[in-house]
Amino acid sequence: MSNKSHKLYQRAIVLILLSSFGQAHADTASDAKDSHQYTFSWQFQDESSLRPRGGTTRGAPVDLVTEPSAEWIALQQSGISDFERDRRAILAMAGEYRATFDFVETTGFVSAYTPTRPYRSWGTEKVYVVEDTGKSIVLQHLLVMSFVDKNGKVEGPIVTKHWRQDWQYEASKQLVFRGNNTWQKINIPSHQQQGTWKQTVYQVDDSPRYSGVAKWQHFGNYSSWSDEDGWRPLPRREYSVRDDYDVLIGNNRHIINPTGWTHEQQNLKVKLDRTGQIAANQPVLARESGFNRYERIRGHDWSAGDRYFEASKPVWSAVKQEWDRLIATTDTFTLRGSPDKDNLFIPIYQYAQEVAQSPAPPAIPAIQQKVHDLVKAYLAPAP
């Protein structure tokens, strides 16, 4: 790996660890001159103590798409089946975006509660269709970021593999998070299968995160999918700054619009006891509202991301297959740590980078064996 490539790779790792994506505005989140009003702000709290945290870098300008996309127009077509309209809604999330991430605690449930700083960040993100077999659709998110330094010089692009979302129609099994780095496979009742789509979200290294089951709802020009409350591990934006709770319990809502889509979250921040059960005494700290907006852009240079996506595909395909095999053959498994908080993801990330940059990549069997060993290293020792 060249020195320049190594530095870019190290910065990509820092981006993942700190979620330090570019800001949407010229002023940084820590700039005392930032006077932007924050939605759902605590109007009677000291303003400086609730200044949003998150990304502090600036990105290159983007060109927003303002006219309805072809995906949106296809979604509005009359005479198609509910199943086909569902598929078109899911596929409409693929594309090229400016993504903004906003999270704020809206209320507290413990004595002497003090609201924490909201989180705000921004990035340029491309969503690829990895797989579409009809009843199974896989979407991979990839950040391709260029940064503007204090002298106005553009650095990058830096490519960072982001989260993955898998959609399966009328699934019979679901993987759920149980706390303490443990996941369990459960049966989906037959009455909850008909007409539903299961969304499973995977972390940046393709290890599991959370899942939900629901039907898409279509009302004329409005298409949305919203699941019930489920457990999920703490995200990087939280565990990097606090350790006073153990699990998020919340739901997701995906809404398609003419020029992109939105991802809403409503989460409770909950403490667990040593056995992994909800704590008996004041378990819920606060409720959090999240709103992520994906706005279509054009003219952005995605070539570095496209090259990485293709060059690293043998590794990430093997990683996906390894986790799929583990989940299919195991009812319950526990990891030896949090994949990103405890840096379990770094060896896989580094191996994918090495293969992507190699002029003579290893043979597929060799990649599969290496990936098998790397994923096996995630697992906690058998009791």
Short mmCIF file of C-alpha atoms in Angstrom, two decimals:
data_model
loop_
_atom_site.label_atom_id
_atom_site.label_comp_id
_atom_site.label_asym_id
_atom_site.label_seq_id
_atom_site.Cartn_x
_atom_site.Cartn_y
_atom_site.Cartn_z
CA MET A 1 0.00 0.00 0.00
CA SER A 2 1.48 3.38 -0.98
CA ASN A 3 2.03 6.06 1.69
CA LYS A 4 -0.75 8.19 0.20
CA SER A 5 -3.16 5.24 0.07
CA HIS A 6 -2.21 4.24 3.60
CA LYS A 7 -2.94 7.75 4.90
CA LEU A 8 -6.31 7.82 3.12
CA TYR A 9 -7.13 4.37 4.52
CA GLN A 10 -6.22 5.47 8.04
CA ARG A 11 -8.43 8.53 7.66
CA ALA A 12 -11.27 6.32 6.47
CA ILE A 13 -10.85 4.24 9.65
CA VAL A 14 -11.03 7.42 11.72
CA LEU A 15 -14.21 8.40 9.86
CA ILE A 16 -15.78 5.10 10.84
CA LEU A 17 -14.66 5.27 14.44
CA LEU A 18 -15.77 8.86 14.96
CA SER A 19 -18.46 9.28 12.28
CA SER A 20 -16.61 12.48 11.33
CA PHE A 21 -18.33 13.10 8.01
CA GLY A 22 -18.36 16.50 6.33
CA GLN A 23 -20.63 19.25 7.48
CA ALA A 24 -23.33 20.66 5.23
CA HIS A 25 -22.43 24.24 6.10
CA ALA A 26 -19.24 26.25 5.92
CA ASP A 27 -19.16 26.73 9.69
CA THR A 28 -18.18 23.69 11.75
CA ALA A 29 -20.28 22.30 14.59
CA SER A 30 -17.85 23.78 17.12
CA ASP A 31 -17.74 27.23 15.51
CA ALA A 32 -19.08 29.75 17.99
CA LYS A 33 -20.45 31.80 15.11
CA ASP A 34 -22.86 29.03 14.06
CA SER A 35 -26.32 30.52 14.59
CA HIS A 36 -28.45 27.85 12.92
CA GLN A 37 -31.57 26.96 14.89
CA TYR A 38 -31.71 23.26 15.71
CA THR A 39 -35.06 21.50 15.19
CA PHE A 40 -36.68 20.30 18.46
CA SER A 41 -34.15 22.43 20.33
CA TRP A 42 -34.46 22.98 24.07
CA GLN A 43 -35.31 26.66 23.90
CA PHE A 44 -34.73 27.45 27.60
CA GLN A 45 -31.40 25.62 27.92
CA ASP A 46 -28.05 27.34 27.52
CA GLU A 47 -27.46 27.44 23.76
CA SER A 48 -23.74 26.64 23.83
CA SER A 49 -24.21 23.47 25.91
CA LEU A 50 -26.52 22.03 23.26
CA ARG A 51 -24.50 22.99 20.20
CA PRO A 52 -24.71 19.96 17.84
CA ARG A 53 -21.77 17.55 17.82
CA GLY A 54 -20.70 15.37 14.90
CA GLY A 55 -18.75 16.03 11.71
CA THR A 56 -16.44 19.03 11.72
CA THR A 57 -15.05 18.88 8.18
CA ARG A 58 -16.33 20.63 5.07
CA GLY A 59 -17.18 18.90 1.83
CA ALA A 60 -17.04 20.05 -1.77
CA PRO A 61 -20.25 21.67 -3.13
CA VAL A 62 -22.93 19.36 -4.57
CA ASP A 63 -25.58 19.83 -7.26
CA LEU A 64 -29.01 18.81 -5.95
CA VAL A 65 -31.54 17.15 -8.25
CA THR A 66 -34.80 19.13 -8.16
CA GLU A 67 -36.99 17.28 -10.67
CA PRO A 68 -38.74 13.97 -9.86
CA SER A 69 -36.46 10.99 -10.47
CA ALA A 70 -37.16 8.13 -12.88
CA GLU A 71 -37.46 5.85 -9.82
CA TRP A 72 -40.15 8.09 -8.35
CA ILE A 73 -42.07 8.20 -11.63
CA ALA A 74 -41.90 4.39 -11.91
CA LEU A 75 -43.21 4.08 -8.36
CA GLN A 76 -46.28 6.16 -9.26
CA GLN A 77 -47.26 3.99 -12.25
CA SER A 78 -50.85 2.79 -12.11
CA GLY A 79 -51.96 -0.79 -12.62
CA ILE A 80 -48.97 -2.54 -11.06
CA SER A 81 -49.27 -5.11 -8.25
CA ASP A 82 -48.67 -4.28 -4.58
CA PHE A 83 -45.61 -6.55 -4.66
CA GLU A 84 -44.12 -4.71 -7.65
CA ARG A 85 -44.83 -1.33 -6.08
CA ASP A 86 -43.07 -2.50 -2.91
CA ARG A 87 -40.06 -3.55 -4.97
CA ARG A 88 -39.92 -0.22 -6.76
CA ALA A 89 -40.03 1.63 -3.43
CA ILE A 90 -37.06 -0.37 -2.14
CA LEU A 91 -35.10 0.04 -5.37
CA ALA A 92 -35.85 3.80 -5.32
CA MET A 93 -33.43 4.05 -2.37
CA ALA A 94 -30.50 3.20 -4.66
CA GLY A 95 -28.68 6.12 -6.24
CA GLU A 96 -26.37 9.07 -5.56
CA TYR A 97 -27.05 11.26 -2.55
CA ARG A 98 -26.10 13.94 -0.13
CA ALA A 99 -27.01 12.30 3.16
CA THR A 100 -27.64 14.27 6.35
CA PHE A 101 -27.89 12.68 9.79
CA ASP A 102 -29.71 14.40 12.69
CA PHE A 103 -30.40 12.97 16.15
CA VAL A 104 -31.71 14.77 19.22
CA GLU A 105 -32.98 13.66 22.62
CA THR A 106 -36.53 14.96 22.98
CA THR A 107 -37.33 13.98 26.58
CA GLY A 108 -35.76 12.38 29.64
CA PHE A 109 -37.11 9.86 32.18
CA VAL A 110 -34.64 10.03 35.08
CA SER A 111 -34.38 12.51 37.92
CA ALA A 112 -32.22 15.57 37.32
CA TYR A 113 -32.21 14.77 33.60
CA THR A 114 -30.04 17.05 31.47
CA PRO A 115 -30.40 16.85 27.67
CA THR A 116 -27.29 15.81 25.80
CA ARG A 117 -25.91 17.58 22.74
CA PRO A 118 -27.73 16.77 19.49
CA TYR A 119 -25.81 14.97 16.75
CA ARG A 120 -25.53 16.30 13.21
CA SER A 121 -23.42 15.14 10.29
CA TRP A 122 -23.31 14.98 6.50
CA GLY A 123 -21.78 12.93 3.71
CA THR A 124 -21.89 12.11 0.01
CA GLU A 125 -23.16 8.56 -0.26
CA LYS A 126 -23.92 6.18 -3.12
CA VAL A 127 -26.32 3.26 -2.67
CA TYR A 128 -25.64 0.27 -4.95
CA VAL A 129 -27.99 -2.58 -5.84
CA VAL A 130 -25.86 -5.62 -4.95
CA GLU A 131 -28.59 -8.19 -5.52
CA ASP A 132 -32.13 -8.29 -6.88
CA THR A 133 -33.70 -11.72 -7.24
CA GLY A 134 -37.27 -10.50 -7.06
CA LYS A 135 -38.11 -11.36 -3.46
CA SER A 136 -34.64 -10.47 -2.17
CA ILE A 137 -32.98 -7.06 -2.63
CA VAL A 138 -29.59 -6.05 -1.20
CA LEU A 139 -28.52 -2.39 -1.05
CA GLN A 140 -24.96 -1.37 -0.14
CA HIS A 141 -24.13 2.16 1.04
CA LEU A 142 -20.72 3.61 0.20
CA LEU A 143 -19.34 7.00 1.29
CA VAL A 144 -17.19 8.79 -1.29
CA MET A 145 -16.00 11.95 0.43
CA SER A 146 -13.90 14.92 -0.66
CA PHE A 147 -12.87 17.45 1.98
CA VAL A 148 -12.06 21.15 1.79
CA ASP A 149 -9.24 22.16 4.13
CA LYS A 150 -8.81 25.55 5.82
CA ASN A 151 -6.92 26.85 2.78
CA GLY A 152 -9.67 25.85 0.36
CA LYS A 153 -7.77 22.84 -1.05
CA VAL A 154 -9.86 19.77 -1.87
CA GLU A 155 -8.56 16.49 -0.39
CA GLY A 156 -9.67 13.01 -1.36
CA PRO A 157 -11.73 11.29 -2.42
CA ILE A 158 -11.85 8.96 0.56
CA VAL A 159 -13.95 5.83 0.10
CA THR A 160 -15.55 4.22 3.15
CA LYS A 161 -17.88 1.22 3.11
CA HIS A 162 -20.99 2.16 5.06
CA TRP A 163 -24.05 0.18 6.16
CA ARG A 164 -25.96 -2.45 4.18
CA GLN A 165 -29.69 -3.13 4.08
CA ASP A 166 -31.18 -6.45 2.94
CA TRP A 167 -34.87 -6.79 2.08
CA GLN A 168 -36.64 -10.16 1.95
CA TYR A 169 -40.28 -10.74 1.02
CA GLU A 170 -42.45 -12.89 3.33
CA ALA A 171 -39.49 -14.14 5.37
CA SER A 172 -40.05 -16.91 7.92
CA LYS A 173 -37.03 -16.17 10.15
CA GLN A 174 -35.68 -13.00 11.75
CA LEU A 175 -32.41 -12.18 13.49
CA VAL A 176 -32.87 -10.04 16.60
CA PHE A 177 -30.40 -8.37 18.97
CA ARG A 178 -30.58 -9.50 22.61
CA GLY A 179 -27.98 -7.21 24.18
CA ASN A 180 -24.48 -8.06 25.38
CA ASN A 181 -23.25 -8.65 21.79
CA THR A 182 -25.73 -11.52 21.36
CA TRP A 183 -28.10 -12.21 18.46
CA GLN A 184 -30.91 -14.77 18.26
CA LYS A 185 -32.77 -16.20 15.29
CA ILE A 186 -36.53 -16.39 15.83
CA ASN A 187 -39.53 -17.55 13.83
CA ILE A 188 -41.82 -14.95 12.29
CA PRO A 189 -45.44 -15.97 12.97
CA SER A 190 -47.21 -17.04 9.78
CA HIS A 191 -49.87 -14.33 10.15
CA GLN A 192 -47.09 -11.71 10.12
CA GLN A 193 -45.45 -13.02 6.97
CA GLN A 194 -48.06 -12.41 4.28
CA GLY A 195 -47.30 -9.29 2.25
CA THR A 196 -44.49 -8.14 4.56
CA TRP A 197 -40.86 -7.29 3.91
CA LYS A 198 -38.09 -8.00 6.40
CA GLN A 199 -35.34 -5.41 6.48
CA THR A 200 -32.04 -6.50 8.03
CA VAL A 201 -29.42 -3.82 8.64
CA TYR A 202 -25.73 -4.76 8.74
CA GLN A 203 -22.83 -2.76 10.09
CA VAL A 204 -19.95 -1.40 8.02
CA ASP A 205 -18.16 -4.77 8.18
CA ASP A 206 -21.32 -6.75 7.27
CA SER A 207 -21.79 -8.05 10.81
CA PRO A 208 -25.47 -7.96 11.88
CA ARG A 209 -27.04 -4.96 13.56
CA TYR A 210 -30.88 -5.11 13.68
CA SER A 211 -33.95 -6.17 11.70
CA GLY A 212 -37.64 -5.44 11.40
CA VAL A 213 -40.74 -6.79 9.62
CA ALA A 214 -43.60 -4.70 8.18
CA LYS A 215 -45.72 -4.02 5.11
CA TRP A 216 -45.07 -1.15 2.74
CA GLN A 217 -47.89 1.38 2.71
CA HIS A 218 -48.76 3.20 -0.53
CA PHE A 219 -51.23 6.12 -0.63
CA GLY A 220 -51.07 7.82 -4.01
CA ASN A 221 -47.81 9.76 -3.94
CA TYR A 222 -46.80 8.50 -0.48
CA SER A 223 -44.89 5.23 0.08
CA SER A 224 -43.50 4.24 3.48
CA TRP A 225 -42.35 1.23 5.51
CA SER A 226 -42.34 1.30 9.31
CA ASP A 227 -41.51 -1.55 11.69
CA GLU A 228 -42.26 -2.14 15.37
CA ASP A 229 -39.85 -1.43 18.21
CA GLY A 230 -36.79 -3.67 18.29
CA TRP A 231 -33.44 -3.83 20.05
CA ARG A 232 -30.18 -2.66 18.48
CA PRO A 233 -26.61 -2.05 19.65
CA LEU A 234 -25.37 1.45 20.39
CA PRO A 235 -24.19 3.26 17.22
CA ARG A 236 -20.77 4.90 16.91
CA ARG A 237 -22.26 8.36 17.42
CA GLU A 238 -23.29 7.25 20.96
CA TYR A 239 -20.75 4.82 22.38
CA SER A 240 -17.93 7.20 21.38
CA VAL A 241 -19.19 9.80 23.89
CA ARG A 242 -21.15 7.90 26.57
CA ASP A 243 -21.45 4.61 28.44
CA ASP A 244 -24.50 5.15 30.67
CA TYR A 245 -26.88 2.86 28.77
CA ASP A 246 -26.68 -0.45 26.90
CA VAL A 247 -29.23 -0.75 24.11
CA LEU A 248 -31.46 1.29 21.82
CA ILE A 249 -35.07 0.14 21.60
CA GLY A 250 -36.71 1.78 18.62
CA ASN A 251 -38.26 1.67 15.18
CA ASN A 252 -37.54 2.84 11.63
CA ARG A 253 -39.61 4.52 8.98
CA HIS A 254 -38.44 4.75 5.36
CA ILE A 255 -40.32 7.24 3.16
CA ILE A 256 -39.76 7.68 -0.57
CA ASN A 257 -40.08 11.19 -2.04
CA PRO A 258 -39.68 12.66 -5.56
CA THR A 259 -35.96 13.46 -5.17
CA GLY A 260 -34.78 10.86 -2.66
CA TRP A 261 -35.91 9.33 0.60
CA THR A 262 -35.88 9.78 4.35
CA HIS A 263 -35.09 7.48 7.25
CA GLU A 264 -36.79 8.31 10.55
CA GLN A 265 -36.00 6.69 13.90
CA GLN A 266 -37.62 6.87 17.33
CA ASN A 267 -35.39 5.32 20.00
CA LEU A 268 -35.39 4.74 23.75
CA LYS A 269 -31.99 4.66 25.47
CA VAL A 270 -32.19 1.74 27.88
CA LYS A 271 -30.00 0.19 30.59
CA LEU A 272 -29.69 -3.59 30.99
CA ASP A 273 -28.74 -5.65 34.02
CA ARG A 274 -25.94 -8.23 34.11
CA THR A 275 -28.21 -10.93 32.72
CA GLY A 276 -29.11 -8.87 29.66
CA GLN A 277 -32.61 -8.03 30.90
CA ILE A 278 -34.01 -4.51 31.11
CA ALA A 279 -32.83 -3.04 34.41
CA ALA A 280 -35.41 -2.99 37.20
CA ASN A 281 -34.64 0.53 38.42
CA GLN A 282 -35.08 3.52 36.07
CA PRO A 283 -34.05 1.62 32.94
CA VAL A 284 -35.04 4.27 30.36
CA LEU A 285 -32.81 7.34 30.25
CA ALA A 286 -34.28 9.27 27.35
CA ARG A 287 -36.16 9.21 24.07
CA GLU A 288 -34.35 10.17 20.89
CA SER A 289 -35.65 11.31 17.52
CA GLY A 290 -33.57 10.71 14.40
CA PHE A 291 -34.05 12.05 10.90
CA ASN A 292 -31.75 11.10 8.04
CA ARG A 293 -32.37 12.73 4.67
CA TYR A 294 -31.06 11.31 1.36
CA GLU A 295 -31.18 13.98 -1.35
CA ARG A 296 -30.31 13.01 -4.92
CA ILE A 297 -27.31 14.81 -6.42
CA ARG A 298 -25.69 14.84 -9.85
CA GLY A 299 -22.23 15.56 -11.18
CA HIS A 300 -20.40 14.10 -8.17
CA ASP A 301 -17.32 12.01 -8.99
CA TRP A 302 -18.06 8.49 -7.76
CA SER A 303 -15.29 6.81 -9.80
CA ALA A 304 -13.12 6.01 -6.76
CA GLY A 305 -16.10 4.40 -5.04
CA ASP A 306 -17.08 2.47 -8.15
CA ARG A 307 -13.52 1.10 -8.45
CA TYR A 308 -13.44 0.07 -4.81
CA PHE A 309 -16.92 -1.47 -5.04
CA GLU A 310 -15.86 -3.72 -7.94
CA ALA A 311 -12.31 -4.47 -6.74
CA SER A 312 -13.35 -5.38 -3.20
CA LYS A 313 -16.47 -7.32 -4.24
CA PRO A 314 -14.84 -10.79 -3.89
CA VAL A 315 -14.00 -10.06 -0.25
CA TRP A 316 -17.34 -8.54 0.72
CA SER A 317 -19.26 -11.26 -1.12
CA ALA A 318 -17.34 -13.84 0.89
CA VAL A 319 -18.00 -11.92 4.12
CA LYS A 320 -21.74 -11.79 3.38
CA GLN A 321 -21.78 -15.52 2.57
CA GLU A 322 -19.93 -16.32 5.80
CA TRP A 323 -22.37 -14.38 7.96
CA ASP A 324 -25.33 -15.84 6.03
CA ARG A 325 -23.99 -19.35 6.70
CA LEU A 326 -23.45 -18.62 10.39
CA ILE A 327 -26.93 -17.13 10.80
CA ALA A 328 -28.56 -20.00 8.89
CA THR A 329 -26.88 -22.70 11.00
CA THR A 330 -26.93 -21.07 14.45
CA ASP A 331 -29.93 -20.11 16.56
CA THR A 332 -27.96 -17.91 18.97
CA PHE A 333 -24.45 -16.52 18.81
CA THR A 334 -22.39 -14.05 20.84
CA LEU A 335 -19.54 -11.91 19.60
CA ARG A 336 -16.45 -11.35 21.72
CA GLY A 337 -17.00 -7.62 21.52
CA SER A 338 -18.75 -4.87 19.62
CA PRO A 339 -17.63 -5.08 15.96
CA ASP A 340 -16.80 -1.38 15.68
CA LYS A 341 -16.44 -0.20 19.29
CA ASP A 342 -13.90 -2.94 19.99
CA ASN A 343 -12.30 -2.63 16.53
CA LEU A 344 -13.21 -6.16 15.41
CA PHE A 345 -13.90 -4.74 11.96
CA ILE A 346 -10.37 -3.48 11.24
CA PRO A 347 -8.80 -6.78 10.01
CA ILE A 348 -11.66 -7.34 7.53
CA TYR A 349 -11.55 -3.74 6.37
CA GLN A 350 -7.80 -3.89 5.90
CA TYR A 351 -7.99 -7.19 4.01
CA ALA A 352 -10.65 -5.80 1.65
CA GLN A 353 -8.45 -2.77 1.02
CA GLU A 354 -5.41 -4.96 0.29
CA VAL A 355 -7.33 -7.13 -2.17
CA ALA A 356 -8.86 -4.06 -3.85
CA GLN A 357 -5.41 -2.57 -4.42
CA SER A 358 -3.63 -5.78 -5.39
CA PRO A 359 -2.59 -6.10 -9.07
CA ALA A 360 -3.01 -9.88 -8.69
CA PRO A 361 -5.84 -10.59 -6.20
CA PRO A 362 -5.91 -13.97 -4.44
CA ALA A 363 -8.00 -16.80 -5.85
CA ILE A 364 -11.60 -17.01 -4.62
CA PRO A 365 -10.97 -20.12 -2.43
CA ALA A 366 -8.10 -18.31 -0.71
CA ILE A 367 -10.29 -15.26 -0.10
CA GLN A 368 -13.07 -17.43 1.28
CA GLN A 369 -10.71 -19.20 3.69
CA LYS A 370 -9.23 -15.91 4.89
CA VAL A 371 -12.69 -14.43 5.41
CA HIS A 372 -13.83 -17.57 7.25
CA ASP A 373 -10.96 -17.13 9.70
CA LEU A 374 -11.63 -13.40 10.12
CA VAL A 375 -15.34 -13.85 10.84
CA LYS A 376 -14.64 -16.79 13.17
CA ALA A 377 -12.43 -14.43 15.18
CA TYR A 378 -15.53 -12.32 15.92
CA LEU A 379 -17.18 -15.08 17.94
CA ALA A 380 -16.93 -15.37 21.69
CA PRO A 381 -15.50 -18.66 23.04
CA ALA A 382 -18.10 -21.34 23.61
CA PRO A 383 -19.19 -21.45 27.27
#
